[in-house]
Amino acid sequence: MSDLSNFPITERWSPTNPDVIQLYSFPTPNGVKVSIALEEMGLDYEAHLVTLSDADVKSPEFLSLNPNNKIPAIIDPNGPDGEALGLWESGAILLYLAEKTGKLIGSTAADKAVITQWVMFQMGGVGPMLGQLGFFTKFAGKDIEDPRPRERYQNEAKRLLAVLEKQLEGRDWIAGDFSIADIAIVPWLNALAYYGAQEAVGWTDHPNLVAWHKRFYARPAVDKAKNIPPRPE
Ligand SMILES: N[C@@H](CCC(=O)N[C@@H](CS)C(=O)NCC(=O)O)C(=O)O
């Protein structure tokens, strides 16, 4: 049996089965990327609910694994060279799991490079811009009178959606076969409805995105993982 006692996070979120990947997460777009990847890759894992409250993400136990106080994070008890590995940043986790299993990363060096490109596009563009759009549309920023921040993120979101819409012309998935690039991006598009921002970005004017979103959420593994770990009632 694996010994994870040198990871202080396990003192608060203790593993039931320390031999499987430990996932520390909340079902946000960044969080479900990892549960979806684990389900799609058929990896065994145990999910621990870490809420976004300071009491959880800023606790000493969580910070011992991710000093950046954000979900998702994992511990793989069977990491490279048989050593346990702790990892955070959802894009890095997706790439790690894809490398580990040889799944959802294409079959050639070129496939891998292009899939990585779209993962980076999400991590550096889609996630941060749509996240800010959410802040200025649904959360505290919505009461700010100056319209420029909201307009700025709406315009950036529209620009990014146009890039994706064009790339999906004649394709079912963003980078060839279904891959971690789809897993990285589509949960963020799903958040637009939650933010009440679909109309502002002209969601229904993007038929390829609408079809992609539907295709993605029709996958059994995605349907299972989209609320793992379950959001508290
Ligand atoms: N770049 C990070 C972003 C992660 C992130 O923003 N996580 C949010 C939830 S989606 C969070 O944990 N927020 C808690 C906080 O900032 O205190 C990743 O992709 O893993």
PDB file of C-alpha atoms and ligand atoms in Angstrom:
ATOM      1  CA  MET A   1       0.000   0.000   0.000  1.00  0.00           C
ATOM      2  CA  SER A   2       1.318   3.482  -0.908  1.00  0.00           C
ATOM      3  CA  ASP A   3       2.436   5.727   1.904  1.00  0.00           C
ATOM      4  CA  LEU A   4       1.271   9.305   1.314  1.00  0.00           C
ATOM      5  CA  SER A   5       2.053  10.481   4.856  1.00  0.00           C
ATOM      6  CA  ASN A   6       4.737  12.859   3.579  1.00  0.00           C
ATOM      7  CA  PHE A   7       1.952  14.872   1.875  1.00  0.00           C
ATOM      8  CA  PRO A   8       0.470  16.955   4.743  1.00  0.00           C
ATOM      9  CA  ILE A   9      -2.759  17.463   2.733  1.00  0.00           C
ATOM     10  CA  THR A  10      -3.631  13.845   3.566  1.00  0.00           C
ATOM     11  CA  GLU A  11      -3.917  14.795   7.261  1.00  0.00           C
ATOM     12  CA  ARG A  12      -7.076  16.769   6.455  1.00  0.00           C
ATOM     13  CA  TRP A  13      -8.336  15.002   3.314  1.00  0.00           C
ATOM     14  CA  SER A  14      -7.318  11.448   4.118  1.00  0.00           C
ATOM     15  CA  PRO A  15      -7.183   8.803   1.401  1.00  0.00           C
ATOM     16  CA  THR A  16      -9.418   5.771   1.613  1.00  0.00           C
ATOM     17  CA  ASN A  17      -7.332   4.073  -1.054  1.00  0.00           C
ATOM     18  CA  PRO A  18      -3.817   5.601  -1.149  1.00  0.00           C
ATOM     19  CA  ASP A  19      -2.878   3.412  -4.138  1.00  0.00           C
ATOM     20  CA  VAL A  20      -5.022   5.445  -6.549  1.00  0.00           C
ATOM     21  CA  ILE A  21      -4.715   9.032  -7.789  1.00  0.00           C
ATOM     22  CA  GLN A  22      -5.941  11.522  -5.206  1.00  0.00           C
ATOM     23  CA  LEU A  23      -7.911  14.422  -6.716  1.00  0.00           C
ATOM     24  CA  TYR A  24      -8.515  17.615  -4.741  1.00  0.00           C
ATOM     25  CA  SER A  25     -11.124  19.621  -6.556  1.00  0.00           C
ATOM     26  CA  PHE A  26     -14.460  21.412  -6.906  1.00  0.00           C
ATOM     27  CA  PRO A  27     -16.745  21.108  -9.959  1.00  0.00           C
ATOM     28  CA  THR A  28     -15.763  24.364 -11.702  1.00  0.00           C
ATOM     29  CA  PRO A  29     -14.505  24.450 -15.330  1.00  0.00           C
ATOM     30  CA  ASN A  30     -10.893  24.022 -14.163  1.00  0.00           C
ATOM     31  CA  GLY A  31     -11.855  21.332 -11.668  1.00  0.00           C
ATOM     32  CA  VAL A  32     -13.935  19.142 -13.976  1.00  0.00           C
ATOM     33  CA  LYS A  33     -11.225  19.126 -16.622  1.00  0.00           C
ATOM     34  CA  VAL A  34      -9.343  16.700 -14.391  1.00  0.00           C
ATOM     35  CA  SER A  35     -12.273  14.495 -13.341  1.00  0.00           C
ATOM     36  CA  ILE A  36     -13.328  14.253 -17.013  1.00  0.00           C
ATOM     37  CA  ALA A  37      -9.794  13.310 -18.079  1.00  0.00           C
ATOM     38  CA  LEU A  38      -9.552  10.660 -15.327  1.00  0.00           C
ATOM     39  CA  GLU A  39     -12.889   9.151 -16.358  1.00  0.00           C
ATOM     40  CA  GLU A  40     -12.121   9.281 -20.086  1.00  0.00           C
ATOM     41  CA  MET A  41      -8.721   7.643 -19.523  1.00  0.00           C
ATOM     42  CA  GLY A  42     -10.181   4.959 -17.262  1.00  0.00           C
ATOM     43  CA  LEU A  43      -7.830   5.781 -14.376  1.00  0.00           C
ATOM     44  CA  ASP A  44      -8.736   4.864 -10.800  1.00  0.00           C
ATOM     45  CA  TYR A  45      -8.961   7.854  -8.504  1.00  0.00           C
ATOM     46  CA  GLU A  46     -10.430   9.174  -5.302  1.00  0.00           C
ATOM     47  CA  ALA A  47     -12.001  12.650  -5.297  1.00  0.00           C
ATOM     48  CA  HIS A  48     -11.833  14.973  -2.293  1.00  0.00           C
ATOM     49  CA  LEU A  49     -14.070  18.034  -2.124  1.00  0.00           C
ATOM     50  CA  VAL A  50     -12.045  21.217  -1.599  1.00  0.00           C
ATOM     51  CA  THR A  51     -14.353  24.219  -1.687  1.00  0.00           C
ATOM     52  CA  LEU A  52     -13.230  27.632  -2.945  1.00  0.00           C
ATOM     53  CA  SER A  53     -13.521  29.107   0.545  1.00  0.00           C
ATOM     54  CA  ASP A  54     -10.347  30.378   2.219  1.00  0.00           C
ATOM     55  CA  ALA A  55     -10.936  27.800   4.957  1.00  0.00           C
ATOM     56  CA  ASP A  56     -10.176  25.111   2.370  1.00  0.00           C
ATOM     57  CA  VAL A  57      -7.935  26.506  -0.398  1.00  0.00           C
ATOM     58  CA  LYS A  58      -5.906  28.656   1.985  1.00  0.00           C
ATOM     59  CA  SER A  59      -5.602  26.021   4.699  1.00  0.00           C
ATOM     60  CA  PRO A  60      -2.031  24.982   5.539  1.00  0.00           C
ATOM     61  CA  GLU A  61      -2.839  21.438   4.428  1.00  0.00           C
ATOM     62  CA  PHE A  62      -4.025  22.486   0.955  1.00  0.00           C
ATOM     63  CA  LEU A  63      -1.213  25.047   0.553  1.00  0.00           C
ATOM     64  CA  SER A  64       1.289  22.286   1.290  1.00  0.00           C
ATOM     65  CA  LEU A  65       0.256  20.712  -2.025  1.00  0.00           C
ATOM     66  CA  ASN A  66      -0.587  23.846  -4.029  1.00  0.00           C
ATOM     67  CA  PRO A  67       1.039  27.050  -2.735  1.00  0.00           C
ATOM     68  CA  ASN A  68      -1.092  28.933  -5.306  1.00  0.00           C
ATOM     69  CA  ASN A  69      -4.299  28.126  -3.323  1.00  0.00           C
ATOM     70  CA  LYS A  70      -6.332  26.923  -6.276  1.00  0.00           C
ATOM     71  CA  ILE A  71      -8.056  23.709  -7.251  1.00  0.00           C
ATOM     72  CA  PRO A  72      -7.512  21.326  -8.981  1.00  0.00           C
ATOM     73  CA  ALA A  73      -4.495  19.427  -7.623  1.00  0.00           C
ATOM     74  CA  ILE A  74      -3.593  15.756  -7.592  1.00  0.00           C
ATOM     75  CA  ILE A  75      -1.245  13.280  -5.973  1.00  0.00           C
ATOM     76  CA  ASP A  76      -0.304  10.313  -8.132  1.00  0.00           C
ATOM     77  CA  PRO A  77       1.046   7.609  -5.783  1.00  0.00           C
ATOM     78  CA  ASN A  78       2.497   5.820  -8.828  1.00  0.00           C
ATOM     79  CA  GLY A  79       4.319   8.712 -10.468  1.00  0.00           C
ATOM     80  CA  PRO A  80       7.468   8.617 -12.602  1.00  0.00           C
ATOM     81  CA  ASP A  81      10.121   6.161 -11.346  1.00  0.00           C
ATOM     82  CA  GLY A  82       7.540   4.759  -8.919  1.00  0.00           C
ATOM     83  CA  GLU A  83       7.679   7.907  -6.770  1.00  0.00           C
ATOM     84  CA  ALA A  84       4.538   9.719  -5.621  1.00  0.00           C
ATOM     85  CA  LEU A  85       4.039  13.010  -7.472  1.00  0.00           C
ATOM     86  CA  GLY A  86       2.004  16.042  -6.398  1.00  0.00           C
ATOM     87  CA  LEU A  87       0.836  18.338  -9.210  1.00  0.00           C
ATOM     88  CA  TRP A  88      -1.311  21.438  -9.701  1.00  0.00           C
ATOM     89  CA  GLU A  89      -2.347  23.685 -12.635  1.00  0.00           C
ATOM     90  CA  SER A  90      -5.058  21.921 -14.617  1.00  0.00           C
ATOM     91  CA  GLY A  91      -3.218  22.149 -17.960  1.00  0.00           C
ATOM     92  CA  ALA A  92      -0.110  20.526 -16.488  1.00  0.00           C
ATOM     93  CA  ILE A  93      -2.263  17.797 -14.926  1.00  0.00           C
ATOM     94  CA  LEU A  94      -3.991  17.068 -18.264  1.00  0.00           C
ATOM     95  CA  LEU A  95      -0.648  16.797 -20.052  1.00  0.00           C
ATOM     96  CA  TYR A  96       0.781  14.601 -17.298  1.00  0.00           C
ATOM     97  CA  LEU A  97      -2.165  12.187 -17.325  1.00  0.00           C
ATOM     98  CA  ALA A  98      -2.100  12.019 -21.135  1.00  0.00           C
ATOM     99  CA  GLU A  99       1.645  11.232 -21.095  1.00  0.00           C
ATOM    100  CA  LYS A 100       1.181   8.675 -18.343  1.00  0.00           C
ATOM    101  CA  THR A 101      -1.538   6.758 -20.189  1.00  0.00           C
ATOM    102  CA  GLY A 102      -0.634   7.561 -23.807  1.00  0.00           C
ATOM    103  CA  LYS A 103      -4.306   8.540 -24.230  1.00  0.00           C
ATOM    104  CA  LEU A 104      -6.033  11.650 -25.635  1.00  0.00           C
ATOM    105  CA  ILE A 105      -2.776  13.207 -26.840  1.00  0.00           C
ATOM    106  CA  GLY A 106      -2.755  11.910 -30.456  1.00  0.00           C
ATOM    107  CA  SER A 107      -0.362   9.387 -31.902  1.00  0.00           C
ATOM    108  CA  THR A 108       2.387  11.451 -33.557  1.00  0.00           C
ATOM    109  CA  ALA A 109       4.749  14.181 -32.365  1.00  0.00           C
ATOM    110  CA  ALA A 110       2.820  16.624 -34.558  1.00  0.00           C
ATOM    111  CA  ASP A 111      -0.541  15.607 -33.007  1.00  0.00           C
ATOM    112  CA  LYS A 112       0.938  16.090 -29.551  1.00  0.00           C
ATOM    113  CA  ALA A 113       2.313  19.531 -30.403  1.00  0.00           C
ATOM    114  CA  VAL A 114      -0.999  20.724 -31.852  1.00  0.00           C
ATOM    115  CA  ILE A 115      -3.047  19.331 -28.949  1.00  0.00           C
ATOM    116  CA  THR A 116      -0.643  21.052 -26.524  1.00  0.00           C
ATOM    117  CA  GLN A 117      -1.081  24.286 -28.486  1.00  0.00           C
ATOM    118  CA  TRP A 118      -4.871  24.195 -27.950  1.00  0.00           C
ATOM    119  CA  VAL A 119      -4.445  23.336 -24.263  1.00  0.00           C
ATOM    120  CA  MET A 120      -2.177  26.396 -23.929  1.00  0.00           C
ATOM    121  CA  PHE A 121      -4.713  28.509 -25.838  1.00  0.00           C
ATOM    122  CA  GLN A 122      -7.261  27.577 -23.208  1.00  0.00           C
ATOM    123  CA  MET A 123      -4.911  28.087 -20.251  1.00  0.00           C
ATOM    124  CA  GLY A 124      -3.596  31.455 -21.440  1.00  0.00           C
ATOM    125  CA  GLY A 125      -6.687  32.788 -23.224  1.00  0.00           C
ATOM    126  CA  VAL A 126     -10.097  31.143 -22.916  1.00  0.00           C
ATOM    127  CA  GLY A 127      -9.884  30.449 -19.158  1.00  0.00           C
ATOM    128  CA  PRO A 128      -8.569  33.827 -17.968  1.00  0.00           C
ATOM    129  CA  MET A 129     -10.752  35.907 -20.332  1.00  0.00           C
ATOM    130  CA  LEU A 130     -14.013  34.024 -19.735  1.00  0.00           C
ATOM    131  CA  GLY A 131     -13.249  33.961 -16.016  1.00  0.00           C
ATOM    132  CA  GLN A 132     -12.956  37.765 -16.003  1.00  0.00           C
ATOM    133  CA  LEU A 133     -16.124  38.026 -18.105  1.00  0.00           C
ATOM    134  CA  GLY A 134     -17.865  35.997 -15.394  1.00  0.00           C
ATOM    135  CA  PHE A 135     -16.534  38.319 -12.700  1.00  0.00           C
ATOM    136  CA  PHE A 136     -17.828  41.432 -14.481  1.00  0.00           C
ATOM    137  CA  THR A 137     -21.160  39.839 -15.542  1.00  0.00           C
ATOM    138  CA  LYS A 138     -22.301  37.680 -12.621  1.00  0.00           C
ATOM    139  CA  PHE A 139     -20.086  38.258  -9.628  1.00  0.00           C
ATOM    140  CA  ALA A 140     -18.809  41.343  -7.704  1.00  0.00           C
ATOM    141  CA  GLY A 141     -17.676  43.205 -10.838  1.00  0.00           C
ATOM    142  CA  LYS A 142     -21.207  43.421 -12.245  1.00  0.00           C
ATOM    143  CA  ASP A 143     -21.953  46.436 -10.028  1.00  0.00           C
ATOM    144  CA  ILE A 144     -19.016  48.453 -11.341  1.00  0.00           C
ATOM    145  CA  GLU A 145     -20.459  51.363 -13.320  1.00  0.00           C
ATOM    146  CA  ASP A 146     -17.550  51.864 -15.703  1.00  0.00           C
ATOM    147  CA  PRO A 147     -18.538  49.649 -18.698  1.00  0.00           C
ATOM    148  CA  ARG A 148     -15.001  49.327 -20.043  1.00  0.00           C
ATOM    149  CA  PRO A 149     -13.824  46.221 -18.098  1.00  0.00           C
ATOM    150  CA  ARG A 150     -16.991  44.286 -19.041  1.00  0.00           C
ATOM    151  CA  GLU A 151     -16.738  45.407 -22.673  1.00  0.00           C
ATOM    152  CA  ARG A 152     -13.078  44.495 -22.767  1.00  0.00           C
ATOM    153  CA  TYR A 153     -13.739  40.898 -21.648  1.00  0.00           C
ATOM    154  CA  GLN A 154     -16.859  40.546 -23.789  1.00  0.00           C
ATOM    155  CA  ASN A 155     -14.859  41.547 -26.855  1.00  0.00           C
ATOM    156  CA  GLU A 156     -11.994  39.234 -25.979  1.00  0.00           C
ATOM    157  CA  ALA A 157     -14.443  36.364 -25.366  1.00  0.00           C
ATOM    158  CA  LYS A 158     -16.102  36.998 -28.749  1.00  0.00           C
ATOM    159  CA  ARG A 159     -12.726  37.086 -30.464  1.00  0.00           C
ATOM    160  CA  LEU A 160     -11.684  33.771 -28.865  1.00  0.00           C
ATOM    161  CA  LEU A 161     -15.023  32.134 -29.726  1.00  0.00           C
ATOM    162  CA  ALA A 162     -14.533  33.183 -33.356  1.00  0.00           C
ATOM    163  CA  VAL A 163     -11.114  31.469 -33.404  1.00  0.00           C
ATOM    164  CA  LEU A 164     -12.681  28.251 -32.082  1.00  0.00           C
ATOM    165  CA  GLU A 165     -15.686  28.470 -34.400  1.00  0.00           C
ATOM    166  CA  LYS A 166     -13.395  28.674 -37.428  1.00  0.00           C
ATOM    167  CA  GLN A 167     -11.146  25.836 -36.253  1.00  0.00           C
ATOM    168  CA  LEU A 168     -14.194  23.563 -35.820  1.00  0.00           C
ATOM    169  CA  GLU A 169     -15.320  24.004 -39.417  1.00  0.00           C
ATOM    170  CA  GLY A 170     -15.549  20.438 -40.773  1.00  0.00           C
ATOM    171  CA  ARG A 171     -14.232  18.949 -37.495  1.00  0.00           C
ATOM    172  CA  ASP A 172     -15.940  17.111 -34.641  1.00  0.00           C
ATOM    173  CA  TRP A 173     -13.114  17.840 -32.183  1.00  0.00           C
ATOM    174  CA  ILE A 174     -10.764  20.791 -31.896  1.00  0.00           C
ATOM    175  CA  ALA A 175      -7.479  19.052 -32.763  1.00  0.00           C
ATOM    176  CA  GLY A 176      -8.266  15.881 -34.727  1.00  0.00           C
ATOM    177  CA  ASP A 177      -9.537  13.027 -32.563  1.00  0.00           C
ATOM    178  CA  PHE A 178     -11.123  13.719 -29.175  1.00  0.00           C
ATOM    179  CA  SER A 179      -8.294  14.879 -26.881  1.00  0.00           C
ATOM    180  CA  ILE A 180      -7.321  16.724 -23.722  1.00  0.00           C
ATOM    181  CA  ALA A 181      -7.683  19.945 -25.762  1.00  0.00           C
ATOM    182  CA  ASP A 182     -11.458  19.397 -25.944  1.00  0.00           C
ATOM    183  CA  ILE A 183     -11.484  18.558 -22.225  1.00  0.00           C
ATOM    184  CA  ALA A 184      -9.625  21.793 -21.454  1.00  0.00           C
ATOM    185  CA  ILE A 185     -11.858  24.106 -23.489  1.00  0.00           C
ATOM    186  CA  VAL A 186     -15.492  22.925 -23.535  1.00  0.00           C
ATOM    187  CA  PRO A 187     -16.147  23.178 -19.751  1.00  0.00           C
ATOM    188  CA  TRP A 188     -15.226  26.864 -20.060  1.00  0.00           C
ATOM    189  CA  LEU A 189     -17.764  27.387 -22.846  1.00  0.00           C
ATOM    190  CA  ASN A 190     -20.313  25.659 -20.632  1.00  0.00           C
ATOM    191  CA  ALA A 191     -19.711  28.328 -17.960  1.00  0.00           C
ATOM    192  CA  LEU A 192     -21.049  31.074 -20.244  1.00  0.00           C
ATOM    193  CA  ALA A 193     -24.632  30.013 -19.455  1.00  0.00           C
ATOM    194  CA  TYR A 194     -23.889  29.975 -15.705  1.00  0.00           C
ATOM    195  CA  TYR A 195     -22.431  33.495 -16.003  1.00  0.00           C
ATOM    196  CA  GLY A 196     -25.534  34.690 -17.891  1.00  0.00           C
ATOM    197  CA  ALA A 197     -23.130  35.796 -20.643  1.00  0.00           C
ATOM    198  CA  GLN A 198     -24.309  33.706 -23.615  1.00  0.00           C
ATOM    199  CA  GLU A 199     -26.276  36.530 -25.189  1.00  0.00           C
ATOM    200  CA  ALA A 200     -23.480  39.075 -24.689  1.00  0.00           C
ATOM    201  CA  VAL A 201     -21.058  36.895 -26.655  1.00  0.00           C
ATOM    202  CA  GLY A 202     -23.588  35.822 -29.319  1.00  0.00           C
ATOM    203  CA  TRP A 203     -23.356  32.135 -28.374  1.00  0.00           C
ATOM    204  CA  THR A 204     -26.129  30.996 -30.742  1.00  0.00           C
ATOM    205  CA  ASP A 205     -24.370  32.675 -33.689  1.00  0.00           C
ATOM    206  CA  HIS A 206     -21.694  29.955 -33.402  1.00  0.00           C
ATOM    207  CA  PRO A 207     -23.266  26.741 -34.766  1.00  0.00           C
ATOM    208  CA  ASN A 208     -19.992  24.788 -34.645  1.00  0.00           C
ATOM    209  CA  LEU A 209     -19.483  25.651 -30.969  1.00  0.00           C
ATOM    210  CA  VAL A 210     -23.077  24.800 -30.084  1.00  0.00           C
ATOM    211  CA  ALA A 211     -22.731  21.384 -31.790  1.00  0.00           C
ATOM    212  CA  TRP A 212     -19.299  20.755 -30.192  1.00  0.00           C
ATOM    213  CA  HIS A 213     -20.652  21.543 -26.721  1.00  0.00           C
ATOM    214  CA  LYS A 214     -23.576  19.137 -27.259  1.00  0.00           C
ATOM    215  CA  ARG A 215     -21.285  16.390 -28.625  1.00  0.00           C
ATOM    216  CA  PHE A 216     -18.936  16.788 -25.651  1.00  0.00           C
ATOM    217  CA  TYR A 217     -21.600  16.579 -22.950  1.00  0.00           C
ATOM    218  CA  ALA A 218     -23.208  13.549 -24.673  1.00  0.00           C
ATOM    219  CA  ARG A 219     -20.096  11.470 -23.838  1.00  0.00           C
ATOM    220  CA  PRO A 220     -20.879   9.102 -20.916  1.00  0.00           C
ATOM    221  CA  ALA A 221     -17.561   9.815 -19.140  1.00  0.00           C
ATOM    222  CA  VAL A 222     -18.155  13.572 -19.367  1.00  0.00           C
ATOM    223  CA  ASP A 223     -21.702  13.206 -18.101  1.00  0.00           C
ATOM    224  CA  LYS A 224     -20.430  11.186 -15.142  1.00  0.00           C
ATOM    225  CA  ALA A 225     -17.503  13.496 -14.297  1.00  0.00           C
ATOM    226  CA  LYS A 226     -19.137  16.899 -14.732  1.00  0.00           C
ATOM    227  CA  ASN A 227     -20.131  17.063 -11.060  1.00  0.00           C
ATOM    228  CA  ILE A 228     -17.159  15.245  -9.460  1.00  0.00           C
ATOM    229  CA  PRO A 229     -16.578  15.806  -6.634  1.00  0.00           C
ATOM    230  CA  PRO A 230     -20.267  16.640  -6.121  1.00  0.00           C
ATOM    231  CA  ARG A 231     -21.093  20.285  -5.457  1.00  0.00           C
ATOM    232  CA  PRO A 232     -22.578  20.540  -1.919  1.00  0.00           C
ATOM    233  CA  GLU A 233     -26.395  21.108  -1.948  1.00  0.00           C
TER     234      GLU A 233
HETATM  235  N1  LIG B   1      -4.632  28.205 -13.738  1.00  0.00           N
HETATM  236  C1  LIG B   1      -5.264  27.432 -12.715  1.00  0.00           C
HETATM  237  C2  LIG B   1      -6.523  28.157 -12.269  1.00  0.00           C
HETATM  238  C3  LIG B   1      -7.258  27.402 -11.200  1.00  0.00           C
HETATM  239  C4  LIG B   1      -8.377  28.248 -10.605  1.00  0.00           C
HETATM  240  O1  LIG B   1      -8.608  29.403 -10.972  1.00  0.00           O
HETATM  241  N2  LIG B   1      -9.086  27.658  -9.642  1.00  0.00           N
HETATM  242  C5  LIG B   1     -10.151  28.374  -8.971  1.00  0.00           C
HETATM  243  C6  LIG B   1     -11.486  27.675  -9.194  1.00  0.00           C
HETATM  244  S1  LIG B   1     -11.850  27.469 -10.908  1.00  0.00           S
HETATM  245  C7  LIG B   1      -9.883  28.411  -7.476  1.00  0.00           C
HETATM  246  O2  LIG B   1      -9.426  27.441  -6.919  1.00  0.00           O
HETATM  247  N3  LIG B   1     -10.146  29.537  -6.805  1.00  0.00           N
HETATM  248  C8  LIG B   1      -9.962  29.674  -5.400  1.00  0.00           C
HETATM  249  C9  LIG B   1      -9.183  30.909  -5.038  1.00  0.00           C
HETATM  250  O3  LIG B   1      -8.635  31.563  -5.942  1.00  0.00           O
HETATM  251  O4  LIG B   1      -9.109  31.234  -3.844  1.00  0.00           O
HETATM  252  C10 LIG B   1      -5.608  26.036 -13.244  1.00  0.00           C
HETATM  253  O5  LIG B   1      -5.966  25.948 -14.428  1.00  0.00           O
HETATM  254  O6  LIG B   1      -5.504  25.060 -12.494  1.00  0.00           O
END
